[in-house]
CSV table of C-alpha atoms in Angstrom, one decimal:
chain,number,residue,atom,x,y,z
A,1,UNK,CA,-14.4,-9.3,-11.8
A,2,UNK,CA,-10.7,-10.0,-11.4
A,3,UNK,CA,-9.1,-11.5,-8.4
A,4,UNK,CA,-5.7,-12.2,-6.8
A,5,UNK,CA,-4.4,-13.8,-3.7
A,6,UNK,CA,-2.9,-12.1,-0.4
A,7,UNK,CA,0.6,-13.3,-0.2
A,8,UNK,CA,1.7,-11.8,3.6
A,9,UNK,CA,0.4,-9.4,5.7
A,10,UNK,CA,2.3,-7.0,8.1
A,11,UNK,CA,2.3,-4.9,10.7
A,12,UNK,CA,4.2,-2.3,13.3
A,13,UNK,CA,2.9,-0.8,16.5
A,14,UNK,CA,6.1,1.5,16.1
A,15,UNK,CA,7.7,4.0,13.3
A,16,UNK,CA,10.2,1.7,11.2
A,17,UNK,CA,10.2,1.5,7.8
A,18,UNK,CA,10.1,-1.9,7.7
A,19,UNK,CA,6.8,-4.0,9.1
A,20,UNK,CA,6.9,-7.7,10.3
A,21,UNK,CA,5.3,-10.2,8.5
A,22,UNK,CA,2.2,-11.5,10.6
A,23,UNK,CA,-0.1,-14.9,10.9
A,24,UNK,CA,-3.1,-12.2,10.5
A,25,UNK,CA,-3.9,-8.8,10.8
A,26,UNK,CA,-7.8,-7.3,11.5
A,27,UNK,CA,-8.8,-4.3,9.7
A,28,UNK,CA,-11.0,-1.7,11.8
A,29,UNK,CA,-13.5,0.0,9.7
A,30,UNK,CA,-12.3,3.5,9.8
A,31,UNK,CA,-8.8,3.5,11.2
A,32,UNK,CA,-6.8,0.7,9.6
A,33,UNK,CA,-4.5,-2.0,10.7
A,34,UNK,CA,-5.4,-2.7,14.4
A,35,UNK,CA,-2.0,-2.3,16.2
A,36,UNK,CA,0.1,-0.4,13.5
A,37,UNK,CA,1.1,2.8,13.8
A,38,UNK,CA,-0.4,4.5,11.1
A,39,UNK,CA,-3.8,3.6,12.0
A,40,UNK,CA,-5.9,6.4,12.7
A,41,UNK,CA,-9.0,8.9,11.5
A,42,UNK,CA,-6.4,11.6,11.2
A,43,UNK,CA,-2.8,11.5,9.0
A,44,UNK,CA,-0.4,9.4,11.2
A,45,UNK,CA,3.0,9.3,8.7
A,46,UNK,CA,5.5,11.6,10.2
A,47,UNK,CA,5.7,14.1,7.5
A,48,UNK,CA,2.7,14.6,7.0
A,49,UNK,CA,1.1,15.1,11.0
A,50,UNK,CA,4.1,17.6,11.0
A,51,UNK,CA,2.2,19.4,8.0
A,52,UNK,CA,-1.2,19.3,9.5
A,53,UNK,CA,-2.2,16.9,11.9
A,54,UNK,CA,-6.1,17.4,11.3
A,55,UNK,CA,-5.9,16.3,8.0
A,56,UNK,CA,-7.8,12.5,7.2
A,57,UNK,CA,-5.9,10.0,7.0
A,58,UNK,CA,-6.3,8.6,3.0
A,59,UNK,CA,-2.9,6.0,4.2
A,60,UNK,CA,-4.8,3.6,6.7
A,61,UNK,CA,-3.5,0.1,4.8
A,62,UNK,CA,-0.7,0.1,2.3
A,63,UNK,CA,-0.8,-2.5,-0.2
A,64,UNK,CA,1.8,-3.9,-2.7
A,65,UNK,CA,2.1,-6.3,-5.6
A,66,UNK,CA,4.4,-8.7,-4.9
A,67,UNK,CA,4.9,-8.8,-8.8
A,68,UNK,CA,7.0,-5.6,-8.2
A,69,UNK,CA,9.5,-7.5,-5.9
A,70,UNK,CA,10.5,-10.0,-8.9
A,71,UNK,CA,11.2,-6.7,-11.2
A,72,UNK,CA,13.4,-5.1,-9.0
A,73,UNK,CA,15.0,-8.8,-8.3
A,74,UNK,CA,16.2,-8.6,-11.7
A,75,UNK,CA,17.6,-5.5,-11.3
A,76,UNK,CA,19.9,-7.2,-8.4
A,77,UNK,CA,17.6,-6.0,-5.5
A,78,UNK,CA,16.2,-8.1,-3.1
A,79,UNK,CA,13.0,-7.2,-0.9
A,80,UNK,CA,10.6,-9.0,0.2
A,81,UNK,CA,7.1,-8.9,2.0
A,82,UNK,CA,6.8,-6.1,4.9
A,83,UNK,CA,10.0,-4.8,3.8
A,84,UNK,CA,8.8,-1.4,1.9
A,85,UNK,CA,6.5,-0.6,5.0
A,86,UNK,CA,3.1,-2.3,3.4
A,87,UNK,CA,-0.1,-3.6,5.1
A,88,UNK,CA,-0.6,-6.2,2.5
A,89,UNK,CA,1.6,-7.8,-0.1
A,90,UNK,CA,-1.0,-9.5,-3.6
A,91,UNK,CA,-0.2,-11.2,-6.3
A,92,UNK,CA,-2.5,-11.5,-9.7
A,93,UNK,CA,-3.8,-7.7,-9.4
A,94,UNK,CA,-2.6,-4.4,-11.2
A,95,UNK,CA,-2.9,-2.5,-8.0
A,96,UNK,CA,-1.6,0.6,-10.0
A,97,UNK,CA,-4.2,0.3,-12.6
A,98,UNK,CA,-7.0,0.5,-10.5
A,99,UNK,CA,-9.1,3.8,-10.5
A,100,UNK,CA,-9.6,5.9,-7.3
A,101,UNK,CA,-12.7,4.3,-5.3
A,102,UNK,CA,-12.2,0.7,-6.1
A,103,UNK,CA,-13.3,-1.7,-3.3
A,104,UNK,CA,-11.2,-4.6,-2.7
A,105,UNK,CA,-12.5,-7.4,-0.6
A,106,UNK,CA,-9.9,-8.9,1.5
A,107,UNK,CA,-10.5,-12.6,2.4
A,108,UNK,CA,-14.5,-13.0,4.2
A,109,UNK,CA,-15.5,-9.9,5.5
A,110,UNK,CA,-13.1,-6.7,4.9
A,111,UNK,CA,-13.2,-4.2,2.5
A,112,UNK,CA,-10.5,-1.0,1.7
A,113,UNK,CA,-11.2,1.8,-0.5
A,114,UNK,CA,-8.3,2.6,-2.8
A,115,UNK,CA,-7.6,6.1,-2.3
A,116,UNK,CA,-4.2,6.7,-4.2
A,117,UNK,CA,-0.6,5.8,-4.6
A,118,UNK,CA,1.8,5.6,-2.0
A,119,UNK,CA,4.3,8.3,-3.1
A,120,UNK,CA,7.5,7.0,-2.3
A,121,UNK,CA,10.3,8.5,0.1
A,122,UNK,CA,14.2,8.6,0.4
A,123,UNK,CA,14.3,5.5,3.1
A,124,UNK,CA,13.4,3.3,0.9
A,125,UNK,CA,17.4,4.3,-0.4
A,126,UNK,CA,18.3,4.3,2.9
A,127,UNK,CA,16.8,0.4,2.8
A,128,UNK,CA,18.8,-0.4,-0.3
A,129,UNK,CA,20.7,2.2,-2.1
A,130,UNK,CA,19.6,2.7,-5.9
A,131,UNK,CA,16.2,1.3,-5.3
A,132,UNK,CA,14.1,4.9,-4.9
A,133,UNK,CA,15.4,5.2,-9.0
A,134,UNK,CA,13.6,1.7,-9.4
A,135,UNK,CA,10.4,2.0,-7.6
A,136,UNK,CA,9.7,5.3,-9.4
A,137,UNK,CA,10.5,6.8,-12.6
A,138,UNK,CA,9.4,8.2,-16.0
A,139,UNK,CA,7.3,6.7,-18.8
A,140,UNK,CA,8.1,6.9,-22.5
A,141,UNK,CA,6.5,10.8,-22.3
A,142,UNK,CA,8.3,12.1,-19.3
A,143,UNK,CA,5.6,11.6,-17.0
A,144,UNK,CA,6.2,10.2,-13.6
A,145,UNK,CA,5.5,7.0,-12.5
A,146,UNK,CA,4.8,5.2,-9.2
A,147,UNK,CA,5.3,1.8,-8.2
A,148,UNK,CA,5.3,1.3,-5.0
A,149,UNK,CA,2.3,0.4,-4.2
A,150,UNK,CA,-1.6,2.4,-3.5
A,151,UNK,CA,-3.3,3.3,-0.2
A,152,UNK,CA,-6.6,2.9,1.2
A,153,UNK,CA,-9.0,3.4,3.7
A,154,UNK,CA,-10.8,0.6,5.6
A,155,UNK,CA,-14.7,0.5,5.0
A,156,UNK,CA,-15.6,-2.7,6.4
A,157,UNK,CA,-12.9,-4.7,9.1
A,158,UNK,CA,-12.6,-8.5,9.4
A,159,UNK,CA,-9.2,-10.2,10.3
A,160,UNK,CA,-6.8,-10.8,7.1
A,161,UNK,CA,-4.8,-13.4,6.2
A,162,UNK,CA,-1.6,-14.8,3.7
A,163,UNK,CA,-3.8,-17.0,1.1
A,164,UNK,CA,-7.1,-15.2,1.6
A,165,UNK,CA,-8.5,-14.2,-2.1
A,166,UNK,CA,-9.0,-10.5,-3.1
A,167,UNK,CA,-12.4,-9.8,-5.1
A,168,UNK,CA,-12.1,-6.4,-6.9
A,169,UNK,CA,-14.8,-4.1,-7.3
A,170,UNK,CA,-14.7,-0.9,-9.5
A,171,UNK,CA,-16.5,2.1,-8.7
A,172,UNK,CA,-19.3,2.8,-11.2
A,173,UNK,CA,-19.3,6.1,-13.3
A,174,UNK,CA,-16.4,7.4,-15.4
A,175,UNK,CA,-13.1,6.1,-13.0
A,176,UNK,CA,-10.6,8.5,-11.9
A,177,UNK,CA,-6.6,7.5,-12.4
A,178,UNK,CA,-5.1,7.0,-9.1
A,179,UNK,CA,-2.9,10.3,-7.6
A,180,UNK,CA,-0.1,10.2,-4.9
A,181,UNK,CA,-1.2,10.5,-1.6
């Protein structure tokens, strides 16, 4: 099984786009980051309770790869850790590669489901202007392609912490490509 490392963790009891880096956040099994703003059973992002508030919420912890920070850094932007609105920043995993329903095991006792990619809005322009076009794009075939992290759902809590090792677990049976959600 592969593995990476937690590299910051973050999080907001109010809307901003941006989410302070933190000594430790807990995960509670079912909701999501204990104090952010997004935590809930039910959709908590903006555009989405304004669509239907009843729906579940699939967007409990947002992760990123910190590996995408040092590509757009050659491209002239700098962001770092917190500062695209994620839960938890890793390093040493393919987050995008992994199929729908992978468990990741963050430091000793909690565990997300991966349920999809984070589908990227206009304030992350609004952030830095130009980096939308850098954070999603095309592949060689026209299809679109999103970087900016995946989502998940929390299905065991614990507290989690900058250096705590990820342990991935794919789901058995034929795995499904992650979607936007």
């Amino acid at each position: 099984m592969a593995s990476g490392t937690i590299t910051a963790v973050s999080r907001n009891d109010t809307y901003s786009f941006t989410k302070p880096n933190r000594d430790g956040i807990t995960l509670l099994a079912g909701l999501g980051v204990e104090g952010d703003v997004h935590a809930g059973v039910t959709v908590k992002h903006r555009s989405r309770m304004a669509q239907d508030p009843t729906r579940p919420n699939l967007r409990q912890v947002h992760l990123i790869h910190q590996e995408l920070f040092d590509e757009v850094a050659d491209e002239g932007f700098k962001v770092e850790p917190g500062q695209l609105g994620e839960n938890v920043t890793t390093v040493g995993i393919d987050l995008l590669g992994l199929p729908t329903g992978t468990l990741l095991h963050l430091g000793a006792e909690a565990v997300v489901e991966v349920t999809g990619l984070r589908n990227p809005c206009l304030q992350i322009d609004a952030f830095q202007d130009g980096l939308l076009k850098r954070v999603v794009g095309r592949d060689a075939v026209g299809n679109i392609v999103r970087k900016a992290g995946i989502m998940s759902v929390v299905h065991t809590g614990g507290v989690v912490r900058p250096g705590d090792r990820i342990r991935i677990e794919l789901p058995e049976g034929p795995h499904q490509p992650l979607r936007r959600v």
